[in-house]
Amino acid sequence: MTDPIHFNNNRFYLGDDPDTAPAYLDIVPAGNRAVRATHTFVSDSLRGQGVAKRLLTALVEEARRSDWRIIADCSYVADAFAKAPDLYEDVRL
């Protein structure tokens, strides 16, 4: 799966329309330079293809560019942060 990940209206998503995306990761602002990763969804047809990881990577890259810190309210993001703390040390809050 090499389709690009887009970012619009607090959503990282795969596909053309954020409202009907088959995979997405939602964030909400959480104060000064912080965002909450609230939900990750990947449709059944895309599971097992690394799509959730690509969504998280897009979020982390944007956080680094924008000097954000990420609060992992979403279980997928929290698990990823726990499994590789050194990889996300600079962006997790």
PDB file of C-alpha atoms in Angstrom, residues 21-83:
ATOM      1  CA  ALA A  21     -11.429   7.458   4.507  1.00  0.00           C
ATOM      2  CA  PRO A  22     -10.804   3.715   4.824  1.00  0.00           C
ATOM      3  CA  ALA A  23      -8.061   4.472   7.367  1.00  0.00           C
ATOM      4  CA  TYR A  24      -7.441   7.465   9.610  1.00  0.00           C
ATOM      5  CA  LEU A  25      -5.848   8.749  12.799  1.00  0.00           C
ATOM      6  CA  ASP A  26      -7.650  11.589  14.577  1.00  0.00           C
ATOM      7  CA  ILE A  27      -6.022  14.254  16.723  1.00  0.00           C
ATOM      8  CA  VAL A  28      -7.366  17.171  18.747  1.00  0.00           C
ATOM      9  CA  PRO A  29      -5.469  20.205  20.032  1.00  0.00           C
ATOM     10  CA  ALA A  30      -4.533  19.876  23.697  1.00  0.00           C
ATOM     11  CA  GLY A  31      -3.045  23.189  24.657  1.00  0.00           C
ATOM     12  CA  ASN A  32       0.283  24.809  23.980  1.00  0.00           C
ATOM     13  CA  ARG A  33       1.985  22.767  21.225  1.00  0.00           C
ATOM     14  CA  ALA A  34       0.283  19.532  22.282  1.00  0.00           C
ATOM     15  CA  VAL A  35      -2.173  17.271  20.479  1.00  0.00           C
ATOM     16  CA  ARG A  36      -4.128  14.245  21.605  1.00  0.00           C
ATOM     17  CA  ALA A  37      -4.110  11.205  19.340  1.00  0.00           C
ATOM     18  CA  THR A  38      -7.664  10.077  20.015  1.00  0.00           C
ATOM     19  CA  HIS A  39      -8.527   7.337  17.540  1.00  0.00           C
ATOM     20  CA  THR A  40      -6.958   5.163  14.862  1.00  0.00           C
ATOM     21  CA  PHE A  41      -9.120   3.238  12.412  1.00  0.00           C
ATOM     22  CA  VAL A  42      -8.146   0.884   9.587  1.00  0.00           C
ATOM     23  CA  SER A  43     -10.821  -0.888   7.551  1.00  0.00           C
ATOM     24  CA  ASP A  44     -10.793  -4.681   7.454  1.00  0.00           C
ATOM     25  CA  SER A  45      -9.652  -4.668   3.827  1.00  0.00           C
ATOM     26  CA  LEU A  46      -6.479  -2.740   4.735  1.00  0.00           C
ATOM     27  CA  ARG A  47      -5.520  -4.456   7.990  1.00  0.00           C
ATOM     28  CA  GLY A  48      -2.183  -6.208   8.144  1.00  0.00           C
ATOM     29  CA  GLN A  49      -0.622  -3.919   5.528  1.00  0.00           C
ATOM     30  CA  GLY A  50       1.125  -1.474   7.863  1.00  0.00           C
ATOM     31  CA  VAL A  51      -1.409   1.305   7.299  1.00  0.00           C
ATOM     32  CA  ALA A  52      -1.813   2.207  10.990  1.00  0.00           C
ATOM     33  CA  LYS A  53       1.963   2.478  11.312  1.00  0.00           C
ATOM     34  CA  ARG A  54       2.065   4.777   8.278  1.00  0.00           C
ATOM     35  CA  LEU A  55      -0.611   6.981   9.847  1.00  0.00           C
ATOM     36  CA  LEU A  56       1.369   7.164  13.085  1.00  0.00           C
ATOM     37  CA  THR A  57       4.551   7.947  11.161  1.00  0.00           C
ATOM     38  CA  ALA A  58       2.772  10.814   9.400  1.00  0.00           C
ATOM     39  CA  LEU A  59       1.590  12.180  12.754  1.00  0.00           C
ATOM     40  CA  VAL A  60       5.074  11.927  14.260  1.00  0.00           C
ATOM     41  CA  GLU A  61       6.672  13.620  11.243  1.00  0.00           C
ATOM     42  CA  GLU A  62       4.152  16.476  11.458  1.00  0.00           C
ATOM     43  CA  ALA A  63       4.746  16.741  15.213  1.00  0.00           C
ATOM     44  CA  ARG A  64       8.479  17.080  14.632  1.00  0.00           C
ATOM     45  CA  ARG A  65       7.970  19.702  11.904  1.00  0.00           C
ATOM     46  CA  SER A  66       5.477  21.676  13.976  1.00  0.00           C
ATOM     47  CA  ASP A  67       7.170  21.208  17.365  1.00  0.00           C
ATOM     48  CA  TRP A  68       4.156  19.392  18.806  1.00  0.00           C
ATOM     49  CA  ARG A  69       4.013  16.906  21.653  1.00  0.00           C
ATOM     50  CA  ILE A  70       1.614  13.962  21.374  1.00  0.00           C
ATOM     51  CA  ILE A  71      -0.632  12.664  24.142  1.00  0.00           C
ATOM     52  CA  ALA A  72      -1.505   9.061  23.330  1.00  0.00           C
ATOM     53  CA  ASP A  73      -5.180   8.633  24.212  1.00  0.00           C
ATOM     54  CA  CYS A  74      -5.573   6.123  21.378  1.00  0.00           C
ATOM     55  CA  SER A  75      -4.587   2.566  22.318  1.00  0.00           C
ATOM     56  CA  TYR A  76      -2.698   1.988  19.043  1.00  0.00           C
ATOM     57  CA  VAL A  77      -0.542   5.081  19.566  1.00  0.00           C
ATOM     58  CA  ALA A  78      -0.043   4.304  23.271  1.00  0.00           C
ATOM     59  CA  ASP A  79       1.089   0.759  22.417  1.00  0.00           C
ATOM     60  CA  ALA A  80       3.493   2.023  19.748  1.00  0.00           C
ATOM     61  CA  PHE A  81       4.965   4.560  22.180  1.00  0.00           C
ATOM     62  CA  ALA A  82       5.390   1.849  24.828  1.00  0.00           C
ATOM     63  CA  LYS A  83       7.040  -0.614  22.425  1.00  0.00           C
TER      64      LYS A  83
END
